[in-house]
CSV table of C-alpha atoms in Angstrom, one decimal:
chain,number,residue,atom,x,y,z
A,1,MET,CA,-0.2,13.4,15.3
A,2,TYR,CA,2.8,13.0,12.7
A,3,ALA,CA,5.4,14.1,15.2
A,4,ALA,CA,4.3,12.0,18.0
A,5,ILE,CA,4.1,8.8,15.9
A,6,THR,CA,7.4,9.4,14.3
A,7,LEU,CA,9.0,10.0,17.7
A,8,PHE,CA,7.4,6.7,18.9
A,9,VAL,CA,8.6,4.8,15.9
A,10,PHE,CA,12.3,6.1,16.2
A,11,MET,CA,12.2,5.3,20.0
A,12,CYS,CA,11.7,1.6,19.1
A,13,LEU,CA,14.4,1.5,16.4
A,14,ALA,CA,18.0,2.4,16.3
A,15,ALA,CA,18.6,4.7,13.4
A,16,THR,CA,21.8,5.7,11.7
A,17,THR,CA,21.7,8.2,8.9
A,18,HIS,CA,24.2,8.0,6.0
A,19,ALA,CA,25.6,10.8,4.2
A,20,GLU,CA,25.8,9.2,0.7
A,21,HIS,CA,23.1,10.0,-2.0
A,22,HIS,CA,20.0,7.7,-2.2
A,23,GLN,CA,17.6,7.2,-5.1
A,24,PRO,CA,14.1,5.8,-4.6
A,25,CYS,CA,14.0,2.2,-5.9
A,26,HIS,CA,10.9,0.3,-7.3
A,27,SER,CA,9.6,-2.8,-5.6
A,28,PRO,CA,9.4,-6.1,-7.4
A,29,ASN,CA,6.4,-8.3,-8.2
A,30,MET,CA,4.8,-9.6,-4.9
A,31,THR,CA,2.2,-11.8,-3.5
A,32,GLY,CA,1.4,-11.7,0.4
A,33,LEU,CA,-0.7,-10.3,3.0
A,34,MET,CA,-1.5,-6.8,3.7
A,35,THR,CA,-2.9,-5.3,7.0
A,36,VAL,CA,-4.2,-1.8,7.1
A,37,ILE,CA,-4.5,-0.5,10.8
A,38,SER,CA,-6.5,2.7,11.6
A,39,LEU,CA,-4.8,4.6,14.4
A,40,LYS,CA,-8.2,5.3,15.8
A,41,SER,CA,-10.1,2.2,15.4
A,42,GLY,CA,-7.7,-0.7,15.2
A,43,VAL,CA,-7.6,-3.1,12.3
A,44,THR,CA,-9.4,-1.8,9.4
A,45,SER,CA,-8.6,-4.6,6.8
A,46,LEU,CA,-6.6,-7.7,6.4
A,47,GLY,CA,-6.3,-9.6,3.2
A,48,ALA,CA,-4.2,-11.1,0.4
A,49,PHE,CA,-2.6,-9.0,-2.4
A,50,THR,CA,-1.0,-9.5,-5.6
A,51,TYR,CA,1.2,-6.7,-7.1
A,52,ASP,CA,2.6,-6.4,-10.7
A,53,SER,CA,5.5,-3.9,-10.4
A,54,MET,CA,6.1,-3.7,-14.3
A,55,GLY,CA,2.5,-3.5,-15.2
A,56,LYS,CA,1.5,-1.2,-12.2
A,57,LYS,CA,-1.4,-3.5,-11.3
A,58,LEU,CA,-2.7,-4.4,-7.8
A,59,ARG,CA,-5.2,-6.8,-6.6
A,60,PHE,CA,-6.2,-6.6,-2.8
A,61,ARG,CA,-8.9,-8.9,-1.4
A,62,SER,CA,-9.9,-8.7,2.3
A,63,ASN,CA,-12.0,-11.0,4.3
A,64,ASP,CA,-13.0,-13.2,1.4
A,65,SER,CA,-9.4,-14.3,0.8
A,66,PHE,CA,-8.4,-14.1,4.5
A,67,PRO,CA,-11.2,-14.4,6.9
A,68,ALA,CA,-10.9,-12.0,10.0
A,69,ASN,CA,-12.9,-9.7,12.1
A,70,THR,CA,-12.3,-6.6,10.3
A,71,SER,CA,-14.5,-3.5,9.4
A,72,LEU,CA,-14.0,-3.5,5.8
A,73,SER,CA,-14.5,-6.1,3.1
A,74,LEU,CA,-12.9,-5.1,-0.1
A,75,ASP,CA,-12.0,-6.7,-3.5
A,76,LEU,CA,-10.0,-4.1,-5.4
A,77,LEU,CA,-8.4,-4.5,-8.8
A,78,MET,CA,-6.3,-1.3,-9.7
A,79,PHE,CA,-4.6,-0.3,-13.0
A,80,PHE,CA,-2.4,2.5,-11.9
A,81,ASP,CA,-1.0,3.5,-15.5
A,82,GLU,CA,-4.6,3.4,-16.9
A,83,GLY,CA,-6.0,5.4,-14.1
A,84,ILE,CA,-9.0,2.9,-13.4
A,85,PHE,CA,-9.9,0.4,-10.8
A,86,TYR,CA,-12.7,-2.1,-10.2
A,87,GLU,CA,-14.6,-2.6,-7.0
A,88,ILE,CA,-15.5,-6.4,-7.4
A,89,ASP,CA,-18.1,-8.5,-5.8
A,90,SER,CA,-17.5,-12.1,-6.8
A,91,LYS,CA,-20.3,-13.4,-4.8
A,92,ASN,CA,-23.0,-11.4,-6.7
A,93,GLN,CA,-21.0,-11.5,-10.0
A,94,SER,CA,-21.0,-7.5,-10.1
A,95,CYS,CA,-18.5,-4.8,-10.2
A,96,GLU,CA,-18.1,-1.1,-10.3
A,97,LYS,CA,-15.5,0.7,-12.7
A,98,LYS,CA,-14.2,4.0,-11.4
A,99,ALA,CA,-11.6,6.7,-12.4
A,100,LEU,CA,-8.4,6.5,-10.3
A,101,GLN,CA,-7.4,10.2,-9.6
A,102,CYS,CA,-4.4,9.4,-7.3
A,103,THR,CA,-2.0,6.5,-8.1
A,104,GLN,CA,-0.1,6.6,-4.6
A,105,HIS,CA,0.0,3.3,-2.9
A,106,PRO,CA,2.2,1.5,-0.2
A,107,LEU,CA,3.9,-1.0,-2.6
A,108,ASP,CA,6.2,1.3,-4.3
A,109,ILE,CA,8.3,4.4,-3.3
A,110,PRO,CA,7.2,7.6,-5.1
A,111,ASP,CA,10.0,9.1,-7.3
A,112,ASP,CA,9.9,12.2,-5.4
A,113,ALA,CA,10.3,10.5,-2.0
A,114,LYS,CA,13.0,12.0,0.4
A,115,PHE,CA,15.5,9.7,2.0
A,116,MET,CA,15.4,9.9,5.8
A,117,ALA,CA,17.6,7.3,7.4
A,118,ILE,CA,18.9,3.8,7.4
A,119,VAL,CA,17.3,2.0,10.4
A,120,SER,CA,18.1,-1.2,12.0
A,121,SER,CA,15.4,-3.1,14.0
A,122,GLY,CA,16.3,-5.7,16.4
A,123,ASN,CA,20.0,-6.7,16.9
A,124,PRO,CA,21.7,-6.5,13.5
A,125,SER,CA,24.9,-7.9,14.9
A,126,ILE,CA,23.2,-11.4,15.3
A,127,GLU,CA,22.3,-13.3,12.1
A,128,GLY,CA,18.4,-13.7,11.9
A,129,GLU,CA,17.9,-11.2,14.7
A,130,GLY,CA,17.8,-7.8,12.9
A,131,LEU,CA,16.4,-6.1,9.9
A,132,LYS,CA,17.9,-3.1,8.2
A,133,VAL,CA,15.6,-0.8,6.2
A,134,ASN,CA,15.6,2.6,4.4
A,135,VAL,CA,13.1,5.1,5.6
A,136,TRP,CA,11.5,7.4,2.9
A,137,THR,CA,9.2,10.3,3.5
A,138,GLY,CA,7.2,12.7,1.6
A,139,PRO,CA,3.8,14.4,1.2
A,140,MET,CA,0.5,12.4,0.4
A,141,THR,CA,-0.4,13.2,-3.1
A,142,GLY,CA,-3.6,15.2,-3.3
A,143,MET,CA,-4.3,15.2,0.4
A,144,LYS,CA,-3.2,16.9,3.3
A,145,GLY,CA,-0.7,14.7,5.1
A,146,LYS,CA,2.6,12.9,5.1
A,147,TYR,CA,4.0,9.3,4.8
A,148,SER,CA,6.9,7.5,6.2
A,149,MET,CA,7.9,4.3,4.4
A,150,SER,CA,10.3,1.5,5.6
A,151,VAL,CA,11.8,-0.5,2.7
A,152,THR,CA,14.4,-3.3,2.9
A,153,MET,CA,17.7,-3.0,1.2
A,154,GLY,CA,16.2,-5.1,-1.7
A,155,CYS,CA,13.4,-2.5,-2.1
A,156,LEU,CA,10.8,-4.7,-0.3
A,157,PRO,CA,8.2,-2.4,1.6
A,158,VAL,CA,7.8,-3.5,5.1
A,159,CYS,CA,5.6,-0.9,6.7
A,160,THR,CA,4.2,2.6,5.8
A,161,PHE,CA,2.7,5.3,8.2
A,162,TYR,CA,0.3,7.6,6.6
A,163,PHE,CA,-0.5,10.7,8.9
A,164,HIS,CA,-3.7,12.3,7.6
A,165,ASP,CA,-5.6,15.1,9.4
A,166,THR,CA,-8.5,12.8,10.1
A,167,SER,CA,-7.7,9.3,9.2
A,168,SER,CA,-4.0,8.3,9.9
A,169,PHE,CA,-3.2,4.6,9.4
A,170,ILE,CA,-0.3,2.0,9.1
A,171,VAL,CA,0.0,-0.5,6.2
A,172,SER,CA,2.1,-3.5,6.8
A,173,LEU,CA,3.2,-6.5,4.5
A,174,MET,CA,3.6,-10.1,5.8
A,175,ASP,CA,4.6,-13.5,4.2
A,176,VAL,CA,5.7,-11.8,1.0
A,177,GLU,CA,6.9,-13.9,-1.9
A,178,LEU,CA,8.7,-12.2,-4.9
A,179,GLU,CA,6.4,-13.6,-7.6
A,180,ILE,CA,2.8,-13.2,-9.1
A,181,LYS,CA,1.5,-16.6,-7.9
A,182,ASP,CA,-1.8,-16.2,-9.7
A,183,PRO,CA,-1.8,-13.9,-12.8
A,184,ASP,CA,-5.3,-14.4,-13.3
A,185,LEU,CA,-6.1,-12.3,-10.3
A,186,LEU,CA,-4.8,-9.3,-12.1
A,187,ALA,CA,-7.2,-9.7,-15.2
A,188,VAL,CA,-10.5,-8.1,-15.2
A,189,PRO,CA,-13.2,-10.8,-14.3
A,190,SER,CA,-15.5,-11.7,-17.2
A,191,PHE,CA,-18.5,-10.3,-15.4
A,192,CYS,CA,-16.8,-6.8,-15.3
A,193,LEU,CA,-15.8,-6.7,-19.0
A,194,GLY,CA,-17.7,-3.9,-20.9
A,195,GLN,CA,-18.7,-2.2,-17.7
A,196,PRO,CA,-19.1,1.5,-18.1
A,197,LEU,CA,-16.9,4.0,-16.1
A,198,GLU,CA,-19.0,5.6,-13.4
A,199,GLU,CA,-18.9,9.3,-13.0
A,200,THR,CA,-16.9,10.6,-10.2
A,201,PRO,CA,-18.8,13.0,-7.8
A,202,GLU,CA,-17.4,16.4,-7.6
A,203,GLY,CA,-14.9,16.7,-4.7
A,204,THR,CA,-14.4,13.0,-4.6
A,205,VAL,CA,-11.0,11.6,-5.0
A,206,HIS,CA,-10.5,7.8,-5.7
A,207,SER,CA,-7.2,6.3,-4.8
A,208,PHE,CA,-5.9,3.2,-3.0
A,209,LEU,CA,-5.6,5.1,0.2
A,210,ASN,CA,-9.1,6.7,0.1
A,211,GLU,CA,-10.7,3.1,0.2
A,212,PHE,CA,-9.7,2.9,3.7
A,213,MET,CA,-10.7,6.5,4.7
């Protein structure tokens, strides 16, 4: 699966690998739309996200924030540095607080990512007709699989492919603005304050990626 999809991606793009040394960068604050597409069943989730790159906080809201015919309805507030996240149900004023065992997510390049290539999509010789990105790869933390992440020269993630044994998928970003437009979205809702941390069943791994598996 990994080899086949990687080949397909690079058949659609003109890639040029540079010999100079590359270090993973860290993406800026962002607000935009995120699409998660299952390679088996089509669109899994589509919604708005807000990302605090310094505070390592992410809010993702599908369906409620961006109505669409999708298979998942999620409202997630993740605190990667603290190792916790909330599954929020604003309609019923309730939430679940859970431990976050894996902090890997598609909005930042892992420090151990391996630089693969510089890729040009479209026609870079014509202004406005091409996009140049760095491609980074590496293993999926705590899972059997790999990822391939395309990032602009300004360190803005564009698309990430996750190749897992049973549930490979693609995460893409759209209409991204380099700011946190509503900081309140990254604060714990009042009805979630004081919520006890739920026990994690043995063998369960909670992460942003696992919410779509």
